[in-house]
Amino acid sequence: LLIKSIASWSPLAIAGARSGIAALVIFFYLYARDRRLPRLRWSALQIGTALCYAGVVILFTIANKMTTAANAILLQYTAPVYVALFSYWVLRERITVADWVTVGVVLGGMLLFFLDDLAPGNLAGNIFSVLSGVFFAFFTLLLRKQKDGSPAEAVMLGNIITALVGLAFYFQAFPTAFEWGALVFLGLFQLGLSYIFYTIAIKNVTALEAILIPVIEPILNPVWVFLLLGEAPGPWALVGGVLVLGAVTALSIYKARTATPIR
């Protein structure tokens, strides 16, 4: 919603500005946590994670401007499939039958959830959405691979890279006061604080759980719309939402009861 509301700037300028704000948020978090300036290792793993992160936020912003919001979020959240396919190869984390069933139910629920809003959209925008999902999957896998280190530095570096990519597009126009407020909100909450929590969580869950649980994010959107505007979601959206929430919750409970501690 906020990305689409910023009409003055190009997608790369929006992606760069919100990431610049997010980089500052994560910088101050790391400084407060470690009581020293953040130190980048410049390892291949850290750089690869940062580049994947930059790919996620840049491609999704472009896709959000070029296709429908429903198409953009649904196609991005094909990411659990890629994580399930590559988890063992990258992390040696085995994917169980329960995991695959959950992935299938979640994807089906997402499709039902957005059924009324899906449209052919712009082909290029849809392709960017799919690519964003691929980068999201590998970002999660590589971030999980740094569980014994400090993955927040990789996210900070990814935001710095994104901010630099947008540098050439900042001066093509000047945002309004409302648009600046939207950019600050996006940088502070959507990318800054949320990814701080994500880097903490990634130490204690598998890569697949780390990609499945955030699927709750788009499912909660109509809840806020209903509470603020009184607009009730349609019956298919309700069914899809129940499927997604039920599948993710059931998998979490099942693993909490049966799985050995995550290492």
mmCIF file of C-alpha atoms in Angstrom:
data_model
loop_
_atom_site.group_PDB
_atom_site.id
_atom_site.type_symbol
_atom_site.label_atom_id
_atom_site.label_comp_id
_atom_site.label_asym_id
_atom_site.label_seq_id
_atom_site.Cartn_x
_atom_site.Cartn_y
_atom_site.Cartn_z
ATOM 1 C CA LEU A 1 0.000 0.000 0.000
ATOM 2 C CA LEU A 2 2.675 2.499 0.995
ATOM 3 C CA ILE A 3 4.938 1.634 -1.951
ATOM 4 C CA LYS A 4 2.065 2.222 -4.365
ATOM 5 C CA SER A 5 1.186 5.495 -2.614
ATOM 6 C CA ILE A 6 4.610 7.018 -3.372
ATOM 7 C CA ALA A 7 3.957 8.308 -6.880
ATOM 8 C CA SER A 8 6.725 10.913 -7.115
ATOM 9 C CA TRP A 9 9.632 8.480 -7.161
ATOM 10 C CA SER A 10 10.705 5.548 -9.282
ATOM 11 C CA PRO A 11 10.807 2.055 -7.730
ATOM 12 C CA LEU A 12 14.607 2.127 -7.421
ATOM 13 C CA ALA A 13 14.494 5.452 -5.577
ATOM 14 C CA ILE A 14 11.837 4.088 -3.190
ATOM 15 C CA ALA A 15 13.780 0.865 -2.589
ATOM 16 C CA GLY A 16 17.001 2.797 -2.013
ATOM 17 C CA ALA A 17 15.534 5.377 0.362
ATOM 18 C CA ARG A 18 13.692 2.907 2.589
ATOM 19 C CA SER A 19 16.794 0.699 2.712
ATOM 20 C CA GLY A 20 18.952 3.683 3.640
ATOM 21 C CA ILE A 21 16.663 4.350 6.595
ATOM 22 C CA ALA A 22 16.633 0.641 7.498
ATOM 23 C CA ALA A 23 20.442 0.509 7.375
ATOM 24 C CA LEU A 24 20.584 3.288 9.977
ATOM 25 C CA VAL A 25 18.064 1.485 12.196
ATOM 26 C CA ILE A 26 20.086 -1.746 12.088
ATOM 27 C CA PHE A 27 23.358 0.167 12.585
ATOM 28 C CA PHE A 28 22.083 1.703 15.837
ATOM 29 C CA TYR A 29 20.675 -1.662 16.939
ATOM 30 C CA LEU A 30 24.065 -3.331 16.444
ATOM 31 C CA TYR A 31 25.856 -0.468 18.177
ATOM 32 C CA ALA A 32 23.495 -0.699 21.171
ATOM 33 C CA ARG A 33 23.791 -4.497 21.266
ATOM 34 C CA ASP A 34 27.585 -4.779 20.988
ATOM 35 C CA ARG A 35 28.623 -1.419 22.461
ATOM 36 C CA ARG A 36 30.899 -0.841 19.480
ATOM 37 C CA LEU A 37 30.658 0.076 15.817
ATOM 38 C CA PRO A 38 29.388 -2.778 13.609
ATOM 39 C CA ARG A 39 32.160 -4.692 11.845
ATOM 40 C CA LEU A 40 31.577 -6.205 8.443
ATOM 41 C CA ARG A 41 33.508 -9.416 7.722
ATOM 42 C CA TRP A 42 33.289 -9.103 3.920
ATOM 43 C CA SER A 43 33.152 -12.879 3.656
ATOM 44 C CA ALA A 44 31.694 -14.515 0.545
ATOM 45 C CA LEU A 45 28.749 -15.720 2.656
ATOM 46 C CA GLN A 46 28.015 -12.270 4.070
ATOM 47 C CA ILE A 47 28.297 -10.577 0.671
ATOM 48 C CA GLY A 48 26.140 -13.251 -0.970
ATOM 49 C CA THR A 49 23.460 -12.831 1.700
ATOM 50 C CA ALA A 50 23.548 -9.046 1.296
ATOM 51 C CA LEU A 51 23.210 -9.279 -2.497
ATOM 52 C CA CYS A 52 20.268 -11.682 -2.178
ATOM 53 C CA TYR A 53 18.618 -9.298 0.279
ATOM 54 C CA ALA A 54 19.134 -6.381 -2.109
ATOM 55 C CA GLY A 55 17.602 -8.499 -4.865
ATOM 56 C CA VAL A 56 14.516 -9.182 -2.731
ATOM 57 C CA VAL A 57 13.745 -5.584 -1.798
ATOM 58 C CA ILE A 58 14.612 -4.059 -5.193
ATOM 59 C CA LEU A 59 12.724 -6.601 -7.299
ATOM 60 C CA PHE A 60 9.660 -6.574 -5.050
ATOM 61 C CA THR A 61 9.459 -2.771 -5.166
ATOM 62 C CA ILE A 62 9.690 -2.814 -8.961
ATOM 63 C CA ALA A 63 7.098 -5.596 -9.191
ATOM 64 C CA ASN A 64 4.740 -3.755 -6.828
ATOM 65 C CA LYS A 65 4.733 -0.797 -9.202
ATOM 66 C CA MET A 66 4.361 -2.876 -12.379
ATOM 67 C CA THR A 67 1.743 -5.475 -11.441
ATOM 68 C CA THR A 68 -1.103 -5.811 -8.950
ATOM 69 C CA ALA A 69 -0.288 -5.967 -5.231
ATOM 70 C CA ALA A 70 -1.945 -9.394 -5.029
ATOM 71 C CA ASN A 71 0.165 -10.762 -7.899
ATOM 72 C CA ALA A 72 3.350 -9.309 -6.398
ATOM 73 C CA ILE A 73 2.892 -10.806 -2.940
ATOM 74 C CA LEU A 74 1.534 -14.169 -4.119
ATOM 75 C CA LEU A 75 4.340 -14.757 -6.611
ATOM 76 C CA GLN A 76 6.994 -13.644 -4.106
ATOM 77 C CA TYR A 77 5.687 -16.162 -1.594
ATOM 78 C CA THR A 78 6.481 -19.071 -3.865
ATOM 79 C CA ALA A 79 9.767 -18.831 -1.925
ATOM 80 C CA PRO A 80 8.964 -21.745 0.462
ATOM 81 C CA VAL A 81 9.117 -24.145 -2.490
ATOM 82 C CA TYR A 82 12.683 -23.099 -3.333
ATOM 83 C CA VAL A 83 13.721 -23.288 0.322
ATOM 84 C CA ALA A 84 12.274 -26.795 0.603
ATOM 85 C CA LEU A 85 14.134 -27.852 -2.551
ATOM 86 C CA PHE A 86 17.516 -26.467 -1.520
ATOM 87 C CA SER A 87 17.522 -26.676 2.303
ATOM 88 C CA TYR A 88 19.372 -29.966 2.468
ATOM 89 C CA TRP A 89 21.849 -28.978 -0.254
ATOM 90 C CA VAL A 90 22.734 -25.642 1.407
ATOM 91 C CA LEU A 91 22.173 -26.355 5.123
ATOM 92 C CA ARG A 92 21.820 -30.133 5.501
ATOM 93 C CA GLU A 93 18.372 -29.472 7.008
ATOM 94 C CA ARG A 94 16.083 -32.347 6.059
ATOM 95 C CA ILE A 95 12.613 -31.551 4.735
ATOM 96 C CA THR A 96 9.966 -33.956 6.029
ATOM 97 C CA VAL A 97 6.659 -35.076 4.562
ATOM 98 C CA ALA A 98 4.936 -32.748 7.050
ATOM 99 C CA ASP A 99 6.998 -29.855 5.674
ATOM 100 C CA TRP A 100 6.012 -30.595 2.078
ATOM 101 C CA VAL A 101 2.348 -30.971 3.017
ATOM 102 C CA THR A 102 2.488 -27.621 4.809
ATOM 103 C CA VAL A 103 4.111 -25.942 1.797
ATOM 104 C CA GLY A 104 1.364 -27.308 -0.455
ATOM 105 C CA VAL A 105 -1.446 -26.233 1.874
ATOM 106 C CA VAL A 106 0.095 -22.769 2.339
ATOM 107 C CA LEU A 107 0.439 -22.197 -1.416
ATOM 108 C CA GLY A 108 -3.129 -23.399 -1.976
ATOM 109 C CA GLY A 109 -4.385 -21.171 0.812
ATOM 110 C CA MET A 110 -2.531 -18.166 -0.604
ATOM 111 C CA LEU A 111 -4.096 -18.803 -4.023
ATOM 112 C CA LEU A 112 -7.601 -18.943 -2.519
ATOM 113 C CA PHE A 113 -6.868 -15.918 -0.365
ATOM 114 C CA PHE A 114 -5.990 -13.707 -3.331
ATOM 115 C CA LEU A 115 -8.385 -15.369 -5.794
ATOM 116 C CA ASP A 116 -10.655 -12.345 -6.129
ATOM 117 C CA ASP A 117 -7.747 -9.914 -6.546
ATOM 118 C CA LEU A 118 -5.559 -11.815 -8.984
ATOM 119 C CA ALA A 119 -5.288 -10.437 -12.515
ATOM 120 C CA PRO A 120 -3.104 -11.051 -15.565
ATOM 121 C CA GLY A 121 -1.129 -7.967 -14.585
ATOM 122 C CA ASN A 122 2.036 -6.847 -16.311
ATOM 123 C CA LEU A 123 4.123 -9.815 -17.472
ATOM 124 C CA ALA A 124 7.410 -8.128 -16.584
ATOM 125 C CA GLY A 125 6.039 -7.223 -13.148
ATOM 126 C CA ASN A 126 4.972 -10.818 -12.550
ATOM 127 C CA ILE A 127 8.432 -12.052 -13.585
ATOM 128 C CA PHE A 128 10.069 -9.600 -11.171
ATOM 129 C CA SER A 129 7.782 -10.939 -8.422
ATOM 130 C CA VAL A 130 8.871 -14.538 -9.111
ATOM 131 C CA LEU A 131 12.544 -13.497 -9.136
ATOM 132 C CA SER A 132 12.001 -11.670 -5.847
ATOM 133 C CA GLY A 133 10.734 -14.946 -4.408
ATOM 134 C CA VAL A 134 13.851 -16.784 -5.635
ATOM 135 C CA PHE A 135 16.109 -14.190 -4.008
ATOM 136 C CA PHE A 136 13.994 -14.310 -0.815
ATOM 137 C CA ALA A 137 14.497 -18.071 -0.632
ATOM 138 C CA PHE A 138 18.268 -17.944 -1.054
ATOM 139 C CA PHE A 139 18.542 -14.944 1.270
ATOM 140 C CA THR A 140 16.816 -17.005 3.977
ATOM 141 C CA LEU A 141 19.022 -20.031 3.330
ATOM 142 C CA LEU A 142 22.236 -17.999 3.460
ATOM 143 C CA LEU A 143 21.068 -16.039 6.500
ATOM 144 C CA ARG A 144 20.324 -19.301 8.314
ATOM 145 C CA LYS A 145 23.828 -20.500 7.382
ATOM 146 C CA GLN A 146 25.158 -17.615 9.499
ATOM 147 C CA LYS A 147 23.178 -18.677 12.585
ATOM 148 C CA ASP A 148 26.337 -18.997 14.666
ATOM 149 C CA GLY A 149 27.537 -15.544 13.639
ATOM 150 C CA SER A 150 25.745 -12.207 13.442
ATOM 151 C CA PRO A 151 23.366 -12.231 10.474
ATOM 152 C CA ALA A 152 22.169 -8.692 11.186
ATOM 153 C CA GLU A 153 25.397 -7.310 9.678
ATOM 154 C CA ALA A 154 24.579 -9.038 6.373
ATOM 155 C CA VAL A 155 21.132 -7.414 6.328
ATOM 156 C CA MET A 156 22.647 -4.018 7.117
ATOM 157 C CA LEU A 157 25.098 -4.475 4.236
ATOM 158 C CA GLY A 158 22.204 -5.470 1.934
ATOM 159 C CA ASN A 159 20.398 -2.271 2.833
ATOM 160 C CA ILE A 160 23.526 -0.214 2.176
ATOM 161 C CA ILE A 161 23.915 -1.839 -1.255
ATOM 162 C CA THR A 162 20.263 -1.114 -2.066
ATOM 163 C CA ALA A 163 20.614 2.505 -0.947
ATOM 164 C CA LEU A 164 23.637 2.932 -3.228
ATOM 165 C CA VAL A 165 21.777 1.365 -6.169
ATOM 166 C CA GLY A 166 19.020 3.938 -5.743
ATOM 167 C CA LEU A 167 21.444 6.842 -5.491
ATOM 168 C CA ALA A 168 21.184 7.869 -9.151
ATOM 169 C CA PHE A 169 17.370 8.055 -8.956
ATOM 170 C CA TYR A 170 16.864 10.177 -5.831
ATOM 171 C CA PHE A 171 17.082 13.538 -7.577
ATOM 172 C CA GLN A 172 14.629 12.927 -10.415
ATOM 173 C CA ALA A 173 11.771 14.263 -8.267
ATOM 174 C CA PHE A 174 11.041 15.333 -4.708
ATOM 175 C CA PRO A 175 8.545 13.399 -2.550
ATOM 176 C CA THR A 176 5.693 15.096 -0.742
ATOM 177 C CA ALA A 177 5.507 15.244 3.053
ATOM 178 C CA PHE A 178 3.112 12.271 3.075
ATOM 179 C CA GLU A 179 5.470 10.280 0.841
ATOM 180 C CA TRP A 180 8.416 11.042 3.117
ATOM 181 C CA GLY A 181 6.327 9.788 6.025
ATOM 182 C CA ALA A 182 5.580 6.591 4.101
ATOM 183 C CA LEU A 183 9.285 6.108 3.326
ATOM 184 C CA VAL A 184 10.252 6.585 6.973
ATOM 185 C CA PHE A 185 7.580 4.108 8.058
ATOM 186 C CA LEU A 186 8.750 1.569 5.473
ATOM 187 C CA GLY A 187 12.393 1.934 6.446
ATOM 188 C CA LEU A 188 11.797 1.908 10.191
ATOM 189 C CA PHE A 189 9.192 -0.834 10.508
ATOM 190 C CA GLN A 190 8.919 -2.873 7.298
ATOM 191 C CA LEU A 191 12.655 -3.316 6.765
ATOM 192 C CA GLY A 192 14.395 -2.055 9.915
ATOM 193 C CA LEU A 193 12.761 -3.487 13.023
ATOM 194 C CA SER A 194 11.160 -6.448 11.243
ATOM 195 C CA TYR A 195 14.473 -7.708 9.881
ATOM 196 C CA ILE A 196 16.157 -7.206 13.234
ATOM 197 C CA PHE A 197 13.587 -9.635 14.646
ATOM 198 C CA TYR A 198 14.102 -11.905 11.633
ATOM 199 C CA THR A 199 17.858 -12.140 12.203
ATOM 200 C CA ILE A 200 17.210 -13.084 15.833
ATOM 201 C CA ALA A 201 14.597 -15.684 14.900
ATOM 202 C CA ILE A 202 16.733 -17.282 12.168
ATOM 203 C CA LYS A 203 19.066 -18.640 14.849
ATOM 204 C CA ASN A 204 16.283 -20.749 16.378
ATOM 205 C CA VAL A 205 14.176 -22.053 13.481
ATOM 206 C CA THR A 206 14.877 -23.965 10.290
ATOM 207 C CA ALA A 207 15.112 -22.107 7.001
ATOM 208 C CA LEU A 208 11.745 -23.513 5.909
ATOM 209 C CA GLU A 209 10.043 -22.369 9.116
ATOM 210 C CA ALA A 210 11.670 -18.958 8.670
ATOM 211 C CA ILE A 211 10.098 -18.648 5.211
ATOM 212 C CA LEU A 212 6.692 -20.193 6.046
ATOM 213 C CA ILE A 213 5.844 -18.227 9.194
ATOM 214 C CA PRO A 214 6.153 -14.791 7.457
ATOM 215 C CA VAL A 215 3.394 -15.910 5.048
ATOM 216 C CA ILE A 216 1.102 -14.781 7.880
ATOM 217 C CA GLU A 217 2.042 -11.182 6.964
ATOM 218 C CA PRO A 218 -0.063 -10.798 3.794
ATOM 219 C CA ILE A 219 -2.850 -12.914 5.317
ATOM 220 C CA LEU A 220 -3.237 -10.345 8.123
ATOM 221 C CA ASN A 221 -3.658 -7.433 5.676
ATOM 222 C CA PRO A 222 -7.478 -7.710 5.397
ATOM 223 C CA VAL A 223 -7.692 -7.954 9.192
ATOM 224 C CA TRP A 224 -6.267 -4.440 9.501
ATOM 225 C CA VAL A 225 -8.486 -3.228 6.642
ATOM 226 C CA PHE A 226 -11.554 -4.694 8.386
ATOM 227 C CA LEU A 227 -10.629 -3.167 11.758
ATOM 228 C CA LEU A 228 -9.850 0.278 10.308
ATOM 229 C CA LEU A 229 -12.296 0.560 7.393
ATOM 230 C CA GLY A 230 -14.950 -2.072 8.090
ATOM 231 C CA GLU A 231 -14.316 -3.804 4.752
ATOM 232 C CA ALA A 232 -15.021 -7.519 5.226
ATOM 233 C CA PRO A 233 -12.944 -10.083 3.289
ATOM 234 C CA GLY A 234 -14.728 -12.413 0.853
ATOM 235 C CA PRO A 235 -15.492 -16.084 1.600
ATOM 236 C CA TRP A 236 -12.548 -17.455 -0.430
ATOM 237 C CA ALA A 237 -10.182 -15.095 1.368
ATOM 238 C CA LEU A 238 -11.464 -16.385 4.706
ATOM 239 C CA VAL A 239 -11.006 -20.007 3.650
ATOM 240 C CA GLY A 240 -7.511 -19.303 2.323
ATOM 241 C CA GLY A 241 -6.517 -17.404 5.442
ATOM 242 C CA VAL A 242 -7.714 -20.196 7.717
ATOM 243 C CA LEU A 243 -5.761 -22.740 5.647
ATOM 244 C CA VAL A 244 -2.525 -20.733 5.827
ATOM 245 C CA LEU A 245 -2.772 -19.917 9.518
ATOM 246 C CA GLY A 246 -3.874 -23.446 10.370
ATOM 247 C CA ALA A 247 -1.077 -25.091 8.377
ATOM 248 C CA VAL A 248 1.688 -22.880 9.778
ATOM 249 C CA THR A 249 0.385 -23.224 13.342
ATOM 250 C CA ALA A 250 -0.041 -26.990 13.046
ATOM 251 C CA LEU A 251 3.493 -27.421 11.697
ATOM 252 C CA SER A 252 4.921 -25.272 14.495
ATOM 253 C CA ILE A 253 3.094 -27.267 17.180
ATOM 254 C CA TYR A 254 4.057 -30.588 15.571
ATOM 255 C CA LYS A 255 7.741 -29.661 15.407
ATOM 256 C CA ALA A 256 7.752 -28.231 18.922
ATOM 257 C CA ARG A 257 6.464 -31.570 20.231
ATOM 258 C CA THR A 258 8.508 -33.959 18.112
ATOM 259 C CA ALA A 259 11.647 -32.288 16.838
ATOM 260 C CA THR A 260 15.041 -32.253 18.490
ATOM 261 C CA PRO A 261 16.423 -28.815 19.379
ATOM 262 C CA ILE A 262 17.575 -26.752 16.374
ATOM 263 C CA ARG A 263 21.339 -26.535 16.080
#
